[in-house]
Short mmCIF file of N, CA and C in Angstrom, two decimals:
data_model
loop_
_atom_site.label_atom_id
_atom_site.label_comp_id
_atom_site.label_asym_id
_atom_site.label_seq_id
_atom_site.Cartn_x
_atom_site.Cartn_y
_atom_site.Cartn_z
N UNK A 1 -24.48 126.36 41.37
CA UNK A 1 -25.86 126.12 40.73
C UNK A 1 -25.71 125.54 39.96
N UNK A 2 -26.55 124.31 39.78
CA UNK A 2 -26.05 123.60 38.66
C UNK A 2 -27.62 123.82 37.67
N UNK A 3 -27.32 123.96 36.15
CA UNK A 3 -28.03 124.15 35.34
C UNK A 3 -29.03 123.13 35.24
N UNK A 4 -30.60 123.00 34.96
CA UNK A 4 -31.23 122.10 34.67
C UNK A 4 -32.21 122.21 33.57
N UNK A 5 -31.79 120.93 32.62
CA UNK A 5 -32.89 121.05 31.33
C UNK A 5 -33.80 120.33 31.39
N UNK A 6 -34.70 120.21 30.68
CA UNK A 6 -36.06 119.90 30.72
C UNK A 6 -36.05 118.09 31.16
N UNK A 7 -35.08 117.27 30.81
CA UNK A 7 -34.95 116.33 31.31
C UNK A 7 -34.73 116.17 32.59
N UNK A 8 -33.33 117.13 33.09
CA UNK A 8 -33.16 117.16 34.39
C UNK A 8 -34.42 117.51 35.45
N UNK A 9 -35.25 118.19 34.81
CA UNK A 9 -36.25 118.46 35.74
C UNK A 9 -37.25 117.18 35.99
N UNK A 10 -37.40 116.37 35.06
CA UNK A 10 -38.34 115.37 35.12
C UNK A 10 -37.69 114.44 35.61
N UNK A 11 -36.16 114.39 35.73
CA UNK A 11 -35.48 113.21 36.70
C UNK A 11 -35.44 113.47 38.14
N UNK A 12 -35.31 115.03 38.33
CA UNK A 12 -35.43 115.91 40.07
C UNK A 12 -37.06 115.77 40.29
N UNK A 13 -37.66 115.49 39.46
CA UNK A 13 -39.49 114.97 40.33
C UNK A 13 -39.48 113.85 40.43
N UNK A 14 -38.91 112.71 39.91
CA UNK A 14 -38.54 111.39 40.20
C UNK A 14 -38.36 111.04 41.49
N UNK A 15 -37.39 112.10 41.95
CA UNK A 15 -36.76 111.93 43.42
C UNK A 15 -37.24 113.11 44.34
N UNK A 16 -38.16 113.55 43.68
CA UNK A 16 -38.48 114.79 44.68
C UNK A 16 -40.00 113.65 45.56
N UNK A 17 -39.88 114.13 46.76
CA UNK A 17 -41.13 113.50 47.59
C UNK A 17 -41.57 114.71 47.95
N UNK A 18 -42.81 115.00 47.57
CA UNK A 18 -43.63 116.16 48.21
C UNK A 18 -44.50 115.79 49.76
N UNK A 19 -44.86 116.96 50.40
CA UNK A 19 -45.18 116.65 51.66
C UNK A 19 -46.79 115.68 51.41
N UNK A 20 -47.08 115.17 52.54
CA UNK A 20 -48.09 114.21 52.73
C UNK A 20 -49.23 114.87 52.17
N UNK A 21 -50.35 114.25 51.35
CA UNK A 21 -51.04 115.27 50.84
C UNK A 21 -51.28 116.15 49.27
N UNK A 22 -50.02 116.29 49.24
CA UNK A 22 -49.80 116.87 47.87
C UNK A 22 -49.21 116.21 47.16
N UNK A 23 -49.86 116.48 45.79
CA UNK A 23 -49.36 115.87 44.21
C UNK A 23 -48.49 116.76 43.75
N UNK A 24 -47.33 116.18 42.90
CA UNK A 24 -46.53 117.25 42.05
C UNK A 24 -46.39 116.65 40.85
N UNK A 25 -46.92 117.58 39.63
CA UNK A 25 -46.52 117.25 38.51
C UNK A 25 -45.95 118.11 37.57
N UNK A 26 -45.21 117.50 36.60
CA UNK A 26 -44.52 118.59 35.40
C UNK A 26 -45.87 118.98 34.38
N UNK A 27 -45.87 120.37 34.38
CA UNK A 27 -46.67 120.74 33.02
C UNK A 27 -45.56 121.77 32.25
N UNK A 28 -45.56 121.37 30.74
CA UNK A 28 -44.43 122.31 30.20
C UNK A 28 -43.61 123.26 31.15
N UNK A 29 -42.52 122.31 31.93
CA UNK A 29 -41.51 122.27 32.50
C UNK A 29 -41.73 123.51 33.81
N UNK A 30 -42.80 123.29 34.29
CA UNK A 30 -43.30 123.96 35.59
C UNK A 30 -44.07 122.76 36.57
N UNK A 31 -43.36 122.80 37.63
CA UNK A 31 -43.37 121.87 38.64
C UNK A 31 -44.71 122.40 39.49
N UNK A 32 -45.89 121.97 39.32
CA UNK A 32 -47.24 122.09 39.80
C UNK A 32 -47.55 121.17 41.14
N UNK A 33 -47.70 121.77 42.26
CA UNK A 33 -48.17 121.22 43.22
C UNK A 33 -49.66 121.51 43.97
N UNK A 34 -50.38 120.67 44.21
CA UNK A 34 -51.62 120.65 44.50
C UNK A 34 -52.01 120.05 46.02
N UNK A 35 -52.72 120.70 46.90
CA UNK A 35 -52.96 119.99 48.07
C UNK A 35 -53.98 118.91 47.49
N UNK A 36 -54.32 117.86 48.53
CA UNK A 36 -55.36 116.69 48.21
C UNK A 36 -56.81 117.26 48.38
N UNK A 37 -57.15 116.49 47.03
CA UNK A 37 -58.88 117.26 46.48
C UNK A 37 -59.91 117.03 47.39
N UNK A 38 -60.71 117.79 47.26
CA UNK A 38 -61.87 117.95 47.91
C UNK A 38 -63.11 116.49 47.95
N UNK A 39 -63.64 116.06 48.94
CA UNK A 39 -64.38 115.00 49.00
C UNK A 39 -65.28 115.04 47.59
N UNK A 40 -65.88 116.15 47.15
CA UNK A 40 -66.74 115.98 46.30
C UNK A 40 -65.96 115.33 44.44
N UNK A 41 -64.88 115.97 44.45
CA UNK A 41 -63.78 115.63 43.81
C UNK A 41 -63.80 113.79 43.73
N UNK A 42 -63.32 113.54 44.74
CA UNK A 42 -62.87 111.89 44.80
C UNK A 42 -64.01 111.32 44.53
N UNK A 43 -65.04 111.69 44.82
CA UNK A 43 -66.59 110.94 44.77
C UNK A 43 -66.83 111.10 43.10
N UNK A 44 -66.55 112.18 42.48
CA UNK A 44 -66.86 112.07 41.26
C UNK A 44 -65.45 110.80 40.41
N UNK A 45 -64.74 110.94 40.57
CA UNK A 45 -63.47 110.15 40.56
C UNK A 45 -64.08 108.74 40.92
N UNK A 46 -64.67 108.36 41.60
CA UNK A 46 -65.28 106.97 42.24
C UNK A 46 -66.35 106.89 41.44
N UNK A 47 -67.48 107.60 41.12
CA UNK A 47 -68.52 107.29 40.28
C UNK A 47 -68.13 107.21 38.83
N UNK A 48 -67.19 107.75 38.45
CA UNK A 48 -66.84 107.63 37.35
C UNK A 48 -66.14 106.06 37.01
N UNK A 49 -64.81 106.17 37.66
CA UNK A 49 -64.27 104.59 37.49
C UNK A 49 -65.46 103.50 37.55
N UNK A 50 -66.53 103.53 38.40
CA UNK A 50 -67.39 102.68 38.75
C UNK A 50 -68.29 101.94 37.45
N UNK A 51 -68.13 103.06 36.54
CA UNK A 51 -69.16 102.97 35.12
C UNK A 51 -67.75 102.36 34.18
N UNK A 52 -66.87 102.26 34.40
CA UNK A 52 -65.64 101.71 33.06
C UNK A 52 -65.96 100.50 33.29
N UNK A 53 -66.12 99.51 32.23
CA UNK A 53 -66.23 98.01 32.17
C UNK A 53 -65.29 97.26 32.07
N UNK A 54 -64.64 97.05 33.31
CA UNK A 54 -63.19 96.44 33.63
C UNK A 54 -62.66 94.91 32.64
N UNK A 55 -63.70 94.41 31.98
CA UNK A 55 -63.75 93.27 31.03
C UNK A 55 -63.35 93.51 29.91
N UNK A 56 -63.46 95.05 29.50
CA UNK A 56 -62.67 96.18 28.25
C UNK A 56 -61.98 96.72 28.39
N UNK A 57 -61.61 97.45 29.78
CA UNK A 57 -60.55 98.74 30.00
C UNK A 57 -60.59 98.68 31.40
N UNK A 58 -59.02 99.28 31.74
CA UNK A 58 -58.51 99.28 33.17
C UNK A 58 -58.79 101.11 33.63
N UNK A 59 -59.59 101.38 34.08
CA UNK A 59 -59.61 102.76 34.76
C UNK A 59 -58.59 102.92 35.92
N UNK A 60 -57.55 103.80 35.69
CA UNK A 60 -56.30 103.54 36.84
C UNK A 60 -56.12 105.11 37.21
N UNK A 61 -56.29 105.54 38.72
CA UNK A 61 -56.15 106.72 39.31
C UNK A 61 -54.44 107.04 39.30
N UNK A 62 -54.31 108.21 39.33
CA UNK A 62 -52.93 108.84 39.43
C UNK A 62 -51.79 108.20 39.21
N UNK A 63 -51.88 108.01 37.27
CA UNK A 63 -50.67 107.43 37.12
C UNK A 63 -50.12 108.67 36.05
N UNK A 64 -48.70 108.57 36.31
CA UNK A 64 -48.05 109.29 35.40
C UNK A 64 -47.95 109.10 33.87
N UNK A 65 -48.01 110.06 33.18
CA UNK A 65 -48.58 110.10 31.80
C UNK A 65 -47.10 110.45 30.89
N UNK A 66 -46.40 109.71 30.11
CA UNK A 66 -45.15 110.33 29.52
C UNK A 66 -45.70 110.90 28.06
N UNK A 67 -45.41 111.77 27.74
CA UNK A 67 -45.75 112.27 26.62
C UNK A 67 -44.57 113.02 25.79
N UNK A 68 -44.46 112.35 24.33
CA UNK A 68 -43.08 112.44 23.62
C UNK A 68 -43.16 113.71 23.36
N UNK A 69 -42.16 114.65 23.28
CA UNK A 69 -41.69 115.84 22.80
C UNK A 69 -42.30 116.71 23.94
N UNK A 70 -42.47 116.59 25.10
CA UNK A 70 -43.43 117.31 25.94
C UNK A 70 -42.39 117.60 27.25
N UNK A 71 -42.07 118.53 27.74
CA UNK A 71 -41.79 118.68 29.18
C UNK A 71 -42.53 118.65 30.06
N UNK A 72 -43.37 117.34 30.02
CA UNK A 72 -44.61 117.77 30.72
C UNK A 72 -44.68 116.04 31.19
N UNK A 73 -45.03 115.82 32.52
CA UNK A 73 -45.35 114.44 32.97
C UNK A 73 -46.61 114.34 34.02
N UNK A 74 -47.96 114.62 33.15
CA UNK A 74 -49.14 115.04 33.90
C UNK A 74 -49.57 113.70 34.63
N UNK A 75 -50.39 114.08 35.50
CA UNK A 75 -51.18 113.06 36.56
C UNK A 75 -52.61 113.11 36.37
N UNK A 76 -53.18 112.60 35.71
CA UNK A 76 -54.66 112.77 35.46
C UNK A 76 -55.37 111.97 36.51
N UNK A 77 -56.23 112.53 36.79
CA UNK A 77 -57.29 112.18 38.04
C UNK A 77 -57.57 110.70 37.77
N UNK A 78 -58.00 110.17 36.64
CA UNK A 78 -58.28 109.17 36.01
C UNK A 78 -58.06 108.71 34.74
N UNK A 79 -57.25 107.59 34.41
CA UNK A 79 -57.00 107.61 32.78
C UNK A 79 -57.64 106.15 32.66
N UNK A 80 -57.75 105.74 31.35
CA UNK A 80 -58.41 104.88 30.98
C UNK A 80 -57.58 104.06 29.76
N UNK A 81 -57.26 102.76 29.76
CA UNK A 81 -56.44 101.99 28.71
C UNK A 81 -57.12 100.64 28.42
N UNK A 82 -56.45 99.99 27.35
CA UNK A 82 -56.99 98.58 27.49
C UNK A 82 -55.92 97.52 28.36
N UNK A 83 -56.32 96.75 28.65
CA UNK A 83 -55.52 95.93 29.44
C UNK A 83 -54.59 94.98 28.74
N UNK A 84 -54.90 95.01 27.56
CA UNK A 84 -53.68 94.26 26.78
C UNK A 84 -52.57 94.93 26.48
N UNK A 85 -52.69 96.29 26.54
CA UNK A 85 -51.62 97.26 26.12
C UNK A 85 -50.66 97.66 27.07
N UNK A 86 -51.21 97.34 28.37
CA UNK A 86 -50.62 97.75 29.58
C UNK A 86 -49.22 97.56 29.97
N UNK A 87 -48.21 97.83 30.04
CA UNK A 87 -46.44 97.05 30.34
C UNK A 87 -46.78 96.34 31.74
N UNK A 88 -46.17 95.40 32.19
CA UNK A 88 -46.09 95.01 33.44
C UNK A 88 -46.09 95.81 34.47
N UNK A 89 -45.16 96.84 34.71
CA UNK A 89 -44.67 97.34 35.41
C UNK A 89 -44.35 98.84 35.14
N UNK A 90 -44.01 99.55 35.91
CA UNK A 90 -43.52 101.41 35.34
C UNK A 90 -44.44 102.35 36.26
N UNK A 91 -43.39 103.67 36.06
CA UNK A 91 -44.29 104.62 36.60
C UNK A 91 -45.02 105.50 35.54
N UNK A 92 -43.88 105.66 34.33
CA UNK A 92 -44.39 106.45 33.11
C UNK A 92 -45.39 105.55 32.29
N UNK A 93 -46.62 105.98 31.85
CA UNK A 93 -47.24 105.02 31.09
C UNK A 93 -47.11 106.04 29.74
N UNK A 94 -46.91 105.44 28.53
CA UNK A 94 -46.71 106.09 27.52
C UNK A 94 -47.98 106.68 27.00
N UNK A 95 -48.19 108.01 26.38
CA UNK A 95 -49.71 108.45 26.17
C UNK A 95 -50.39 107.79 25.29
N UNK A 96 -49.55 107.24 24.30
CA UNK A 96 -50.01 106.46 23.19
C UNK A 96 -50.90 104.98 23.56
N UNK A 97 -50.86 104.80 24.64
CA UNK A 97 -51.29 103.51 25.25
C UNK A 97 -52.75 104.07 26.08
N UNK A 98 -52.98 105.18 26.20
CA UNK A 98 -53.94 105.74 26.75
C UNK A 98 -55.10 106.09 25.90
N UNK A 99 -56.41 105.71 26.30
CA UNK A 99 -57.54 106.18 25.38
C UNK A 99 -58.00 107.21 25.99
N UNK A 100 -58.51 107.49 27.06
CA UNK A 100 -59.18 108.27 27.75
C UNK A 100 -58.51 109.08 29.15
N UNK A 101 -58.44 110.24 29.19
CA UNK A 101 -57.70 110.80 30.50
C UNK A 101 -59.50 111.48 31.02
N UNK A 102 -59.50 111.65 32.31
CA UNK A 102 -60.25 112.50 32.96
C UNK A 102 -59.79 113.24 34.04
N UNK A 103 -60.06 114.34 33.99
CA UNK A 103 -59.53 115.39 35.08
C UNK A 103 -60.67 116.05 35.39
N UNK A 104 -60.81 116.16 36.62
CA UNK A 104 -61.94 117.08 37.81
C UNK A 104 -61.57 118.09 38.02
N UNK A 105 -62.07 119.27 37.84
CA UNK A 105 -61.74 120.57 38.06
C UNK A 105 -61.53 120.94 39.68
N UNK A 106 -60.61 121.64 40.15
CA UNK A 106 -60.89 122.21 41.52
C UNK A 106 -60.84 123.32 41.26
N UNK A 107 -60.98 124.58 42.18
CA UNK A 107 -60.86 125.77 42.15
C UNK A 107 -59.57 126.27 42.03
N UNK A 108 -58.32 125.33 42.15
CA UNK A 108 -56.95 125.85 42.02
C UNK A 108 -56.72 125.42 40.67
N UNK A 109 -57.55 124.45 40.00
CA UNK A 109 -57.02 123.64 38.77
C UNK A 109 -57.49 123.77 37.37
N UNK A 110 -58.32 125.12 37.68
CA UNK A 110 -59.26 125.47 36.44
C UNK A 110 -58.62 125.55 35.15
N UNK A 111 -57.39 126.69 35.45
CA UNK A 111 -56.51 127.02 33.97
C UNK A 111 -55.95 125.64 33.50
N UNK A 112 -54.99 125.20 34.56
CA UNK A 112 -54.47 123.72 33.95
C UNK A 112 -55.27 122.68 33.60
N UNK A 113 -56.27 122.69 33.82
CA UNK A 113 -57.16 121.52 33.33
C UNK A 113 -58.14 121.61 32.02
N UNK A 114 -58.36 123.19 31.99
CA UNK A 114 -58.82 123.45 30.79
C UNK A 114 -58.02 124.18 29.62
N UNK A 115 -56.93 124.66 29.95
CA UNK A 115 -55.87 125.26 29.08
C UNK A 115 -54.72 124.29 28.73
N UNK A 116 -53.88 124.07 29.89
CA UNK A 116 -52.39 123.75 29.63
C UNK A 116 -52.80 122.09 29.49
N UNK A 117 -53.59 121.47 30.22
CA UNK A 117 -53.76 119.97 30.06
C UNK A 117 -54.19 119.81 28.76
N UNK A 118 -54.90 120.39 28.29
CA UNK A 118 -55.79 120.05 27.03
C UNK A 118 -55.25 120.20 26.02
N UNK A 119 -53.60 121.05 25.82
CA UNK A 119 -53.03 120.95 24.63
C UNK A 119 -51.91 120.01 25.07
N UNK A 120 -51.27 119.70 26.25
CA UNK A 120 -50.80 118.67 26.29
C UNK A 120 -51.22 117.06 26.02
N UNK A 121 -52.43 117.02 26.59
CA UNK A 121 -53.00 115.62 26.10
C UNK A 121 -53.48 115.48 24.44
N UNK A 122 -53.50 116.77 23.91
CA UNK A 122 -53.94 116.70 22.72
C UNK A 122 -52.26 116.39 21.54
N UNK A 123 -51.50 117.04 22.19
CA UNK A 123 -50.02 116.68 21.69
C UNK A 123 -49.64 115.25 21.72
N UNK A 124 -50.10 114.84 22.97
CA UNK A 124 -49.86 113.12 23.27
C UNK A 124 -50.68 112.34 22.48
N UNK A 125 -51.81 112.94 21.71
CA UNK A 125 -52.60 112.10 20.98
C UNK A 125 -53.40 111.44 21.77
N UNK A 126 -53.81 111.66 23.11
CA UNK A 126 -54.79 110.96 23.64
C UNK A 126 -56.17 111.19 23.19
N UNK A 127 -56.60 109.94 22.64
CA UNK A 127 -58.21 109.76 21.81
C UNK A 127 -59.20 110.64 22.41
N UNK A 128 -59.35 110.87 23.82
CA UNK A 128 -60.24 111.36 24.49
C UNK A 128 -59.93 112.20 25.57
N UNK A 129 -60.66 113.22 26.12
CA UNK A 129 -59.87 114.17 27.32
C UNK A 129 -61.53 114.35 27.62
N UNK A 130 -61.47 114.11 28.89
CA UNK A 130 -63.00 114.44 29.58
C UNK A 130 -62.41 115.46 30.56
N UNK A 131 -62.97 116.42 30.82
CA UNK A 131 -63.03 117.60 32.02
C UNK A 131 -64.31 117.43 32.82
N UNK A 132 -64.15 117.26 33.86
CA UNK A 132 -65.47 116.91 34.56
C UNK A 132 -65.41 118.02 35.65
N UNK A 133 -66.37 119.32 35.81
CA UNK A 133 -66.22 120.42 36.57
C UNK A 133 -67.31 120.70 37.33
N UNK A 134 -67.01 120.20 38.70
CA UNK A 134 -68.12 120.54 39.55
C UNK A 134 -68.58 121.95 39.93
N UNK A 135 -67.61 122.77 39.24
CA UNK A 135 -67.86 124.55 40.08
C UNK A 135 -69.02 124.91 38.98
N UNK A 136 -68.75 124.25 37.61
CA UNK A 136 -69.91 124.54 36.58
C UNK A 136 -71.05 123.66 36.57
N UNK A 137 -71.05 122.41 37.04
CA UNK A 137 -71.88 121.33 37.00
C UNK A 137 -72.01 121.06 35.22
N UNK A 138 -70.62 120.70 34.90
CA UNK A 138 -70.83 120.34 33.85
C UNK A 138 -69.65 119.32 33.18
N UNK A 139 -69.72 118.45 31.83
CA UNK A 139 -68.58 117.89 31.54
C UNK A 139 -68.28 118.70 30.35
N UNK A 140 -66.95 118.53 30.01
CA UNK A 140 -66.45 118.92 28.63
C UNK A 140 -65.68 117.59 27.90
N UNK A 141 -66.53 117.12 26.85
CA UNK A 141 -65.81 115.99 26.29
C UNK A 141 -64.80 116.66 25.14
N UNK A 142 -63.20 116.58 25.16
CA UNK A 142 -62.62 116.73 23.81
C UNK A 142 -62.24 115.49 23.07
N UNK A 143 -62.21 115.62 22.15
CA UNK A 143 -61.75 114.43 20.93
C UNK A 143 -61.23 114.83 19.76
N UNK A 144 -60.43 114.20 18.94
CA UNK A 144 -59.60 114.41 17.53
C UNK A 144 -58.75 115.17 18.05
N UNK A 145 -57.51 114.71 18.69
CA UNK A 145 -56.53 115.62 18.82
C UNK A 145 -56.11 115.81 17.90
N UNK A 146 -55.17 117.15 17.43
CA UNK A 146 -54.24 117.48 16.60
C UNK A 146 -53.41 118.92 16.92
N UNK A 147 -52.09 118.49 16.08
CA UNK A 147 -50.98 119.67 16.17
C UNK A 147 -50.05 119.30 17.59
N UNK A 148 -49.18 119.73 17.52
CA UNK A 148 -47.91 119.61 18.42
C UNK A 148 -47.43 120.75 19.28
N UNK A 149 -47.29 120.22 20.27
CA UNK A 149 -46.53 121.68 21.72
C UNK A 149 -47.56 122.32 21.95
N UNK A 150 -47.49 123.22 22.18
CA UNK A 150 -48.41 123.98 22.64
C UNK A 150 -49.67 124.84 21.76
N UNK A 151 -49.45 124.30 20.42
CA UNK A 151 -50.61 124.40 19.36
C UNK A 151 -51.35 123.41 19.56
N UNK A 152 -51.25 121.92 19.81
CA UNK A 152 -52.04 121.34 19.79
C UNK A 152 -53.60 121.39 20.58
N UNK A 153 -54.40 121.05 19.83
CA UNK A 153 -55.63 121.17 20.37
C UNK A 153 -56.50 120.09 20.16
N UNK A 154 -57.76 119.72 20.62
CA UNK A 154 -59.00 118.93 20.39
C UNK A 154 -59.73 119.63 19.50
N UNK A 155 -60.23 118.99 18.40
CA UNK A 155 -60.91 119.57 17.29
C UNK A 155 -62.64 119.69 17.68
N UNK A 156 -62.80 118.55 18.44
CA UNK A 156 -64.36 118.18 18.99
C UNK A 156 -64.35 118.61 20.29
N UNK A 157 -65.22 119.32 20.56
CA UNK A 157 -65.95 119.48 21.82
C UNK A 157 -67.34 119.74 22.05
N UNK A 158 -67.59 118.81 23.16
CA UNK A 158 -68.77 118.49 23.30
C UNK A 158 -69.29 118.99 24.86
N UNK A 159 -69.93 119.86 25.54
CA UNK A 159 -70.20 120.28 26.78
C UNK A 159 -71.81 119.34 27.16
N UNK A 160 -71.93 118.68 28.37
CA UNK A 160 -72.94 118.23 29.06
C UNK A 160 -73.07 118.66 30.29
N UNK A 161 -74.22 119.15 30.50
CA UNK A 161 -74.80 119.40 32.06
C UNK A 161 -75.01 118.33 32.81
N UNK A 162 -74.34 118.42 34.24
CA UNK A 162 -74.39 117.23 34.96
C UNK A 162 -75.91 116.78 34.97
N UNK A 163 -76.44 115.50 34.97
CA UNK A 163 -77.77 115.09 35.41
C UNK A 163 -77.99 114.55 33.68
N UNK A 164 -77.30 114.93 32.89
CA UNK A 164 -77.26 114.12 31.36
C UNK A 164 -76.03 113.28 31.47
N UNK A 165 -76.42 112.43 30.35
CA UNK A 165 -75.51 111.18 30.06
C UNK A 165 -74.62 111.74 29.41
N UNK A 166 -73.17 111.42 29.24
CA UNK A 166 -72.12 111.57 28.08
C UNK A 166 -71.69 110.44 27.70
N UNK A 167 -71.68 110.46 26.65
CA UNK A 167 -71.25 109.57 25.16
C UNK A 167 -69.88 109.33 25.38
N UNK A 168 -69.26 108.60 25.88
CA UNK A 168 -67.89 108.31 25.70
C UNK A 168 -67.74 106.85 24.50
N UNK A 169 -67.74 107.55 23.23
CA UNK A 169 -67.92 106.62 22.29
C UNK A 169 -66.69 105.74 22.27
N UNK A 170 -65.60 106.38 22.10
CA UNK A 170 -64.26 105.76 22.12
C UNK A 170 -64.14 104.65 23.13
N UNK A 171 -64.97 104.56 24.35
CA UNK A 171 -64.93 103.47 25.14
C UNK A 171 -66.32 102.69 25.29
N UNK A 172 -67.21 103.14 24.48
CA UNK A 172 -68.29 102.41 24.00
C UNK A 172 -69.09 102.34 25.45
N UNK A 173 -69.34 103.77 26.22
CA UNK A 173 -69.82 103.69 27.42
C UNK A 173 -70.83 105.29 27.67
N UNK A 174 -72.10 104.70 28.18
CA UNK A 174 -72.67 106.28 28.52
C UNK A 174 -72.31 106.29 30.09
N UNK A 175 -71.80 107.52 30.30
CA UNK A 175 -71.58 107.85 31.76
C UNK A 175 -72.64 108.94 32.37
N UNK A 176 -73.05 108.60 33.12
CA UNK A 176 -74.17 108.84 34.13
C UNK A 176 -73.51 110.12 34.83
N UNK A 177 -74.10 111.02 34.83
CA UNK A 177 -73.64 111.94 35.45
C UNK A 177 -74.09 112.58 36.56
N UNK A 178 -75.46 112.11 37.07
CA UNK A 178 -76.75 112.20 37.76
C UNK A 178 -76.24 112.33 39.27
N UNK A 179 -75.12 111.81 39.59
CA UNK A 179 -74.49 111.64 41.23
C UNK A 179 -73.08 112.33 41.06
N UNK A 180 -72.72 113.21 40.10
CA UNK A 180 -71.72 114.33 40.20
C UNK A 180 -72.20 115.10 41.33
N UNK A 181 -71.33 115.34 42.58
CA UNK A 181 -71.54 116.72 43.22
C UNK A 181 -71.19 117.79 42.74
N UNK A 182 -71.36 118.92 43.36
CA UNK A 182 -70.79 120.52 42.87
C UNK A 182 -69.99 121.09 44.25
N UNK A 183 -69.11 122.26 43.75
CA UNK A 183 -68.26 122.66 45.32
C UNK A 183 -69.42 123.55 45.10
N UNK A 184 -69.64 123.90 46.77
CA UNK A 184 -70.09 125.03 47.23
C UNK A 184 -69.35 126.38 47.42
N UNK A 185 -70.08 127.14 47.32
CA UNK A 185 -69.24 128.57 47.51
C UNK A 185 -68.08 128.71 46.68
N UNK A 186 -68.11 128.05 45.26
CA UNK A 186 -67.16 128.58 44.40
C UNK A 186 -67.59 129.34 43.43
N UNK A 187 -66.59 130.57 43.04
CA UNK A 187 -67.37 131.36 41.77
C UNK A 187 -67.32 130.75 40.85
N UNK A 188 -68.21 131.09 39.55
CA UNK A 188 -67.93 130.27 38.37
C UNK A 188 -66.84 130.55 37.43
N UNK A 189 -66.22 130.24 36.70
CA UNK A 189 -65.28 130.72 35.56
C UNK A 189 -65.93 130.77 34.32
N UNK A 190 -64.80 131.13 33.33
CA UNK A 190 -65.08 131.43 32.23
C UNK A 190 -64.81 130.26 31.05
N UNK A 191 -64.20 129.06 31.59
CA UNK A 191 -63.77 128.24 30.34
C UNK A 191 -65.14 127.27 30.15
N UNK A 192 -65.01 126.40 29.33
CA UNK A 192 -64.41 126.46 28.20
C UNK A 192 -63.97 127.47 27.01
#
């Protein structure tokens, strides 16, 4: 058996072909695989994507994000970047080019979205991280990243219930949430 270091794990993930309908991402040295999302999840991503003005921003789904100093390659549900900073091609998008990441919580991703990815995106200095939670019917906007590694965090947190708009100042957008659905028959959790 060959030893695999952090870079080796990322290289392995590059060649790994998960089964159809399964997403695989590297989070702090752990390969996390998730089944295809619920329709509620996909519609929230669609409603969010459609509210991003494409004359100023490109909303991109399921793009791998490269975070310097992290053994992580997260794949956010949606990321937003300025068109003029994007490379012509490539699988890995450097986190310093990303203005906002969006994760939509599923019953199996609560801990990753609220805890693990919160510090990963903060370590990558992504200016805004929006968690859209159809279990709790709320959005959690995190801004002002600070710190390194597992100690990285966002200094500002704003919680907005579905139905109220979320001010994404970094994008100059007020995100309407009234069309966001909720997941039925799912037990509420304790985050944030």
